[in-house]
C-alpha positions as a Markdown table, in Angstrom:
| # | Residue | x | y | z |
|---|---|---|---|---|
| 1 | Unk | -7.0 | 62.5 | 12.0 |
| 2 | Unk | -8.9 | 62.1 | 15.2 |
| 3 | Unk | -8.4 | 59.0 | 15.1 |
| 4 | Unk | -4.8 | 58.7 | 14.0 |
| 5 | Unk | -4.3 | 61.5 | 17.4 |
| 6 | Unk | -5.7 | 59.2 | 19.6 |
| 7 | Unk | -4.4 | 56.3 | 18.5 |
| 8 | Unk | -0.8 | 58.7 | 19.7 |
| 9 | Unk | -1.9 | 59.0 | 22.7 |
| 10 | Unk | -2.6 | 56.1 | 23.8 |
| 11 | Unk | 0.8 | 54.4 | 22.4 |
| 12 | Unk | 2.8 | 55.5 | 25.9 |
| 13 | Unk | -0.2 | 54.2 | 28.2 |
| 14 | Unk | -0.2 | 50.7 | 25.8 |
| 15 | Unk | 3.3 | 50.9 | 26.4 |
| 16 | Unk | 3.8 | 52.0 | 30.5 |
| 17 | Unk | 0.9 | 48.9 | 31.1 |
| 18 | Unk | 3.4 | 46.7 | 29.6 |
| 19 | Unk | 6.5 | 47.8 | 31.3 |
| 20 | Unk | 3.9 | 47.6 | 34.9 |
| 21 | Unk | 2.2 | 44.6 | 34.3 |
| 22 | Unk | -1.4 | 46.4 | 33.5 |
| 23 | Unk | -2.5 | 44.3 | 31.1 |
| 24 | Unk | -5.5 | 42.2 | 32.4 |
| 25 | Unk | -6.9 | 38.9 | 31.6 |
| 26 | Unk | -10.5 | 38.2 | 31.1 |
| 27 | Unk | -12.5 | 35.5 | 29.9 |
| 28 | Unk | -16.1 | 34.5 | 27.8 |
| 29 | Unk | -17.0 | 31.4 | 28.1 |
| 30 | Unk | -18.1 | 29.3 | 24.7 |
| 31 | Unk | -21.1 | 27.2 | 25.1 |
| 32 | Unk | -22.2 | 23.9 | 22.8 |
| 33 | Unk | -26.0 | 24.5 | 22.6 |
| 34 | Unk | -26.1 | 21.0 | 22.2 |
| 35 | Unk | -25.8 | 20.5 | 26.1 |
| 36 | Unk | -23.2 | 18.2 | 25.5 |
| 37 | Unk | -19.3 | 18.5 | 26.4 |
| 38 | Unk | -17.7 | 21.1 | 28.5 |
| 39 | Unk | -18.0 | 24.8 | 27.9 |
| 40 | Unk | -15.0 | 26.6 | 25.8 |
| 41 | Unk | -13.3 | 30.5 | 26.4 |
| 42 | Unk | -11.9 | 32.8 | 24.4 |
| 43 | Unk | -9.0 | 34.7 | 26.4 |
| 44 | Unk | -9.1 | 38.5 | 26.3 |
| 45 | Unk | -7.3 | 41.5 | 27.6 |
| 46 | Unk | -8.5 | 44.8 | 29.9 |
| 47 | Unk | -5.8 | 47.5 | 30.2 |
| 48 | Unk | -6.0 | 48.9 | 33.6 |
| 49 | Unk | -5.3 | 52.3 | 34.5 |
| 50 | Unk | -3.2 | 53.6 | 37.4 |
| 51 | Unk | -6.0 | 55.1 | 38.9 |
| 52 | Unk | -8.2 | 51.6 | 38.9 |
| 53 | Unk | -9.9 | 52.6 | 35.4 |
| 54 | Unk | -10.3 | 49.8 | 33.7 |
| 55 | Unk | -9.8 | 50.6 | 29.3 |
| 56 | Unk | -11.8 | 48.1 | 27.0 |
| 57 | Unk | -9.5 | 46.7 | 24.0 |
| 58 | Unk | -11.7 | 48.9 | 21.4 |
| 59 | Unk | -9.2 | 51.7 | 22.6 |
| 60 | Unk | -6.1 | 50.3 | 22.7 |
| 61 | Unk | -5.5 | 48.1 | 19.8 |
| 62 | Unk | -6.2 | 50.0 | 16.9 |
| 63 | Unk | -3.2 | 51.7 | 18.4 |
| 64 | Unk | -1.3 | 48.6 | 18.9 |
| 65 | Unk | -2.1 | 47.4 | 15.8 |
| 66 | Unk | -1.3 | 50.3 | 13.8 |
| 67 | Unk | 2.1 | 51.1 | 15.9 |
| 68 | Unk | 3.0 | 47.8 | 15.5 |
| 69 | Unk | 2.5 | 47.0 | 19.2 |
| 70 | Unk | 0.3 | 43.9 | 18.6 |
| 71 | Unk | 3.0 | 41.2 | 18.1 |
| 72 | Unk | 4.5 | 42.4 | 22.0 |
| 73 | Unk | 1.2 | 42.2 | 23.8 |
| 74 | Unk | 0.1 | 39.0 | 21.5 |
| 75 | Unk | 3.1 | 36.9 | 22.8 |
| 76 | Unk | 2.6 | 38.8 | 26.6 |
| 77 | Unk | -0.9 | 37.4 | 26.3 |
| 78 | Unk | -0.1 | 33.9 | 25.2 |
| 79 | Unk | 2.8 | 33.8 | 28.0 |
| 80 | Unk | -0.1 | 35.0 | 30.7 |
| 81 | Unk | -2.1 | 32.6 | 30.0 |
| 82 | Unk | 0.2 | 29.5 | 30.0 |
| 83 | Unk | 0.7 | 31.1 | 34.1 |
| 84 | Unk | -2.7 | 31.1 | 34.8 |
| 85 | Unk | -3.3 | 27.4 | 33.2 |
| 86 | Unk | -0.2 | 26.3 | 35.1 |
| 87 | Unk | -0.9 | 28.0 | 38.6 |
| 88 | Unk | -4.7 | 26.1 | 38.3 |
| 89 | Unk | -2.8 | 22.6 | 38.5 |
| 90 | Unk | -0.2 | 24.3 | 41.1 |
| 91 | Unk | -3.7 | 25.3 | 43.1 |
| 92 | Unk | -4.9 | 20.9 | 42.3 |
| 93 | Unk | -7.9 | 22.5 | 40.3 |
| 94 | Unk | -8.3 | 21.0 | 36.5 |
| 95 | Unk | -9.0 | 24.1 | 34.0 |
| 96 | Unk | -12.3 | 25.5 | 34.0 |
| 97 | Unk | -13.5 | 24.4 | 30.6 |
| 98 | Unk | -12.4 | 22.3 | 28.2 |
| 99 | Unk | -10.5 | 24.4 | 25.8 |
| 100 | Unk | -9.3 | 27.8 | 26.2 |
| 101 | Unk | -9.0 | 29.4 | 22.8 |
| 102 | Unk | -5.9 | 32.8 | 22.3 |
| 103 | Unk | -6.2 | 35.4 | 19.4 |
| 104 | Unk | -3.4 | 36.2 | 17.1 |
| 105 | Unk | -3.2 | 39.2 | 15.4 |
| 106 | Unk | -1.8 | 39.3 | 11.9 |
| 107 | Unk | 0.6 | 40.5 | 12.5 |
| 108 | Unk | 1.8 | 37.8 | 14.8 |
| 109 | Unk | 0.8 | 35.3 | 12.7 |
| 110 | Unk | 3.2 | 37.1 | 9.7 |
| 111 | Unk | 6.3 | 36.7 | 12.7 |
| 112 | Unk | 8.2 | 33.7 | 12.2 |
| 113 | Unk | 9.4 | 33.0 | 15.5 |
| 114 | Unk | 6.3 | 32.8 | 17.1 |
| 115 | Unk | 5.8 | 29.5 | 16.9 |
| 116 | Unk | 9.4 | 29.1 | 18.3 |
| 117 | Unk | 7.8 | 31.3 | 21.3 |
| 118 | Unk | 5.0 | 29.8 | 21.8 |
| 119 | Unk | 6.5 | 25.9 | 21.6 |
| 120 | Unk | 8.9 | 27.9 | 24.7 |
| 121 | Unk | 6.6 | 28.9 | 26.5 |
| 122 | Unk | 4.1 | 25.8 | 27.3 |
| 123 | Unk | 7.6 | 23.7 | 27.3 |
| 124 | Unk | 8.2 | 25.9 | 30.9 |
| 125 | Unk | 4.9 | 26.0 | 32.0 |
| 126 | Unk | 3.9 | 23.0 | 30.7 |
| 127 | Unk | 1.1 | 23.2 | 28.9 |
| 128 | Unk | -0.4 | 20.5 | 26.7 |
| 129 | Unk | -1.5 | 21.4 | 23.1 |
| 130 | Unk | -5.4 | 19.6 | 23.4 |
| 131 | Unk | -6.1 | 22.6 | 25.9 |
| 132 | Unk | -5.3 | 25.7 | 23.4 |
| 133 | Unk | -6.8 | 27.0 | 20.7 |
| 134 | Unk | -5.8 | 30.1 | 18.5 |
| 135 | Unk | -8.4 | 32.0 | 16.5 |
| 136 | Unk | -7.4 | 33.7 | 13.6 |
| 137 | Unk | -9.1 | 35.8 | 12.0 |
| 138 | Unk | -10.7 | 35.8 | 8.5 |
| 139 | Unk | -8.9 | 39.0 | 7.0 |
| 140 | Unk | -5.4 | 37.7 | 8.1 |
| 141 | Unk | -5.4 | 34.2 | 7.1 |
| 142 | Unk | -6.3 | 35.4 | 3.8 |
| 143 | Unk | -3.5 | 38.3 | 3.7 |
| 144 | Unk | -0.9 | 35.3 | 3.2 |
| 145 | Unk | -1.8 | 32.1 | 3.4 |
| 146 | Unk | 1.2 | 30.2 | 2.7 |
| 147 | Unk | 2.1 | 31.5 | 6.7 |
| 148 | Unk | -1.7 | 30.9 | 8.0 |
| 149 | Unk | -1.2 | 27.5 | 6.7 |
| 150 | Unk | 2.1 | 27.0 | 7.8 |
| 151 | Unk | 1.6 | 28.5 | 11.5 |
| 152 | Unk | -2.1 | 25.3 | 11.2 |
| 153 | Unk | 0.7 | 23.2 | 10.3 |
| 154 | Unk | 1.9 | 23.6 | 13.3 |
| 155 | Unk | -0.5 | 24.7 | 16.1 |
| 156 | Unk | -1.9 | 20.7 | 15.4 |
| 157 | Unk | 1.0 | 19.1 | 16.2 |
| 158 | Unk | 1.1 | 20.6 | 19.2 |
| 159 | Unk | -2.7 | 19.5 | 19.9 |
| 160 | Unk | -4.2 | 22.7 | 19.5 |
| 161 | Unk | -7.2 | 23.6 | 17.9 |
| 162 | Unk | -7.2 | 26.8 | 15.4 |
| 163 | Unk | -10.3 | 28.7 | 14.8 |
| 164 | Unk | -10.9 | 30.6 | 11.6 |
| 165 | Unk | -12.2 | 33.8 | 13.3 |
| 166 | Unk | -15.2 | 37.2 | 12.2 |
| 167 | Unk | -15.8 | 34.3 | 9.3 |
| 168 | Unk | -18.4 | 35.3 | 7.0 |
| 169 | Unk | -16.9 | 39.3 | 7.2 |
| 170 | Unk | -15.2 | 39.8 | 3.4 |
| 171 | Unk | -16.8 | 36.1 | 2.3 |
| 172 | Unk | -13.2 | 36.1 | 0.4 |
| 173 | Unk | -12.2 | 32.4 | 3.0 |
| 174 | Unk | -14.2 | 30.1 | 1.7 |
| 175 | Unk | -12.2 | 29.2 | -1.5 |
| 176 | Unk | -9.7 | 28.6 | 1.2 |
| 177 | Unk | -11.8 | 26.6 | 3.1 |
| 178 | Unk | -10.4 | 23.3 | 1.2 |
| 179 | Unk | -6.7 | 24.7 | 2.4 |
| 180 | Unk | -7.1 | 25.8 | 5.7 |
| 181 | Unk | -7.5 | 23.1 | 7.8 |
| 182 | Unk | -9.4 | 24.4 | 11.0 |
| 183 | Unk | -11.5 | 23.0 | 13.5 |
| 184 | Unk | -13.6 | 25.8 | 13.9 |
| 185 | Unk | -15.7 | 28.7 | 12.1 |
| 186 | Unk | -17.1 | 31.4 | 14.0 |
| 187 | Unk | -19.8 | 33.4 | 12.4 |
| 188 | Unk | -19.3 | 37.0 | 12.4 |
| 189 | Unk | -21.7 | 39.1 | 14.4 |
| 190 | Unk | -23.1 | 40.8 | 11.5 |
| 191 | Unk | -24.9 | 38.0 | 11.0 |
| 192 | Unk | -25.9 | 37.0 | 14.7 |
| 193 | Unk | -27.3 | 40.0 | 16.0 |
| 194 | Unk | -30.3 | 40.5 | 13.7 |
| 195 | Unk | -30.7 | 36.7 | 12.9 |
| 196 | Unk | -34.0 | 36.3 | 14.7 |
| 197 | Unk | -36.5 | 39.2 | 13.3 |
| 198 | Unk | -34.0 | 38.8 | 9.3 |
| 199 | Unk | -34.7 | 36.3 | 7.1 |
| 200 | Unk | -31.8 | 37.0 | 5.7 |
| 201 | Unk | -29.0 | 36.5 | 7.8 |
| 202 | Unk | -30.0 | 33.4 | 8.7 |
| 203 | Unk | -30.6 | 32.5 | 5.2 |
| 204 | Unk | -26.2 | 33.7 | 5.5 |
| 205 | Unk | -25.6 | 31.5 | 8.7 |
| 206 | Unk | -27.6 | 28.1 | 7.2 |
| 207 | Unk | -24.7 | 28.6 | 4.8 |
| 208 | Unk | -21.8 | 28.5 | 7.1 |
| 209 | Unk | -23.0 | 26.0 | 8.8 |
| 210 | Unk | -23.9 | 23.4 | 6.1 |
| 211 | Unk | -20.5 | 25.1 | 4.8 |
| 212 | Unk | -19.0 | 23.5 | 7.7 |
| 213 | Unk | -20.7 | 20.6 | 7.8 |
| 214 | Unk | -19.8 | 20.0 | 5.1 |
| 215 | Unk | -16.1 | 20.7 | 5.6 |
| 216 | Unk | -15.8 | 18.3 | 9.1 |
| 217 | Unk | -15.7 | 21.8 | 11.0 |
| 218 | Unk | -17.6 | 23.0 | 14.2 |
| 219 | Unk | -19.5 | 26.7 | 14.2 |
| 220 | Unk | -19.8 | 29.1 | 16.9 |
| 221 | Unk | -22.0 | 32.0 | 16.8 |
| 222 | Unk | -20.8 | 35.7 | 18.0 |
| 223 | Unk | -22.5 | 38.5 | 19.6 |
| 224 | Unk | -24.9 | 36.1 | 21.7 |
| 225 | Unk | -26.4 | 39.3 | 22.8 |
| 226 | Unk | -30.7 | 38.3 | 22.6 |
| 227 | Unk | -31.9 | 34.7 | 24.4 |
| 228 | Unk | -34.5 | 34.3 | 21.6 |
| 229 | Unk | -31.8 | 33.9 | 19.5 |
| 230 | Unk | -30.4 | 30.8 | 21.6 |
| 231 | Unk | -33.0 | 28.5 | 20.3 |
| 232 | Unk | -33.0 | 29.6 | 16.9 |
| 233 | Unk | -29.5 | 28.8 | 16.0 |
| 234 | Unk | -29.6 | 25.6 | 17.4 |
| 235 | Unk | -32.6 | 24.9 | 15.3 |
| 236 | Unk | -30.1 | 26.0 | 12.3 |
| 237 | Unk | -27.0 | 23.5 | 13.8 |
| 238 | Unk | -24.6 | 25.9 | 14.4 |
| 239 | Unk | -22.8 | 24.0 | 17.8 |
| 240 | Unk | -21.3 | 27.4 | 19.8 |
| 241 | Unk | -22.3 | 30.4 | 20.5 |
| 242 | Unk | -20.7 | 33.2 | 22.4 |
| 243 | Unk | -21.9 | 36.0 | 23.9 |
| 244 | Unk | -23.1 | 38.1 | 26.6 |
| 245 | Unk | -26.3 | 36.0 | 26.7 |
| 246 | Unk | -24.5 | 33.6 | 27.0 |
| 247 | Unk | -21.7 | 34.5 | 29.9 |
| 248 | Unk | -20.7 | 38.3 | 30.9 |
| 249 | Unk | -16.8 | 38.9 | 30.3 |
| 250 | Unk | -14.5 | 37.9 | 33.9 |
| 251 | Unk | -11.3 | 38.4 | 35.0 |
| 252 | Unk | -9.6 | 35.5 | 33.9 |
| 253 | Unk | -8.3 | 34.1 | 37.4 |
| 254 | Unk | -11.5 | 34.5 | 39.0 |
| 255 | Unk | -12.6 | 31.8 | 36.5 |
């Protein structure tokens, strides 16, 4: 009940931020562990209150999901990301990452009009699909496999990559990997956080890496918060690391 009350109180703040342009894009680098190739980046979002307070997503995403505002917020994030890519180009700068990842909520994945919206925004801003990676969570993909498969196929037509986020959180998507023609598996942070001290977590990570390799996929370890994790993850065969040890989130416009 208390959470519902907090979510209800957040709703007008979300609406006000969308109307007045007070959502701000942040990013976090995703670094290759073999030192080959360039960094990727994941787009994040923050809400800036009128008094300048920065509100992290954990405070407003649950409310947006509960009251079906995520499709609107996802569309804002997609368009704002494309605007920033176009701004770098207009400034005669290359995008500072080899690829940029955008999260899609389950509600957006269920929206049959979303692919058309993305295509139209790509055309307006002149964005090449090869610059993009769309992240969908394991739970969203498994909840509606046919919708997920359709979106994955469409995104690959644009030349974009796909990442299966929070992989291992439910261990329910193993059976779908042959169907989900994604490019990356993001290993759920619950297995990464304490892996330096937990043999069981290391065994799970290693199993996921071997599974990904068997399907020709690359792996990303999330929530890498300790420097000691980097050599261990590299030894286990993980391809990329993401977390505060690699890079602390910063405004996308500052990249």
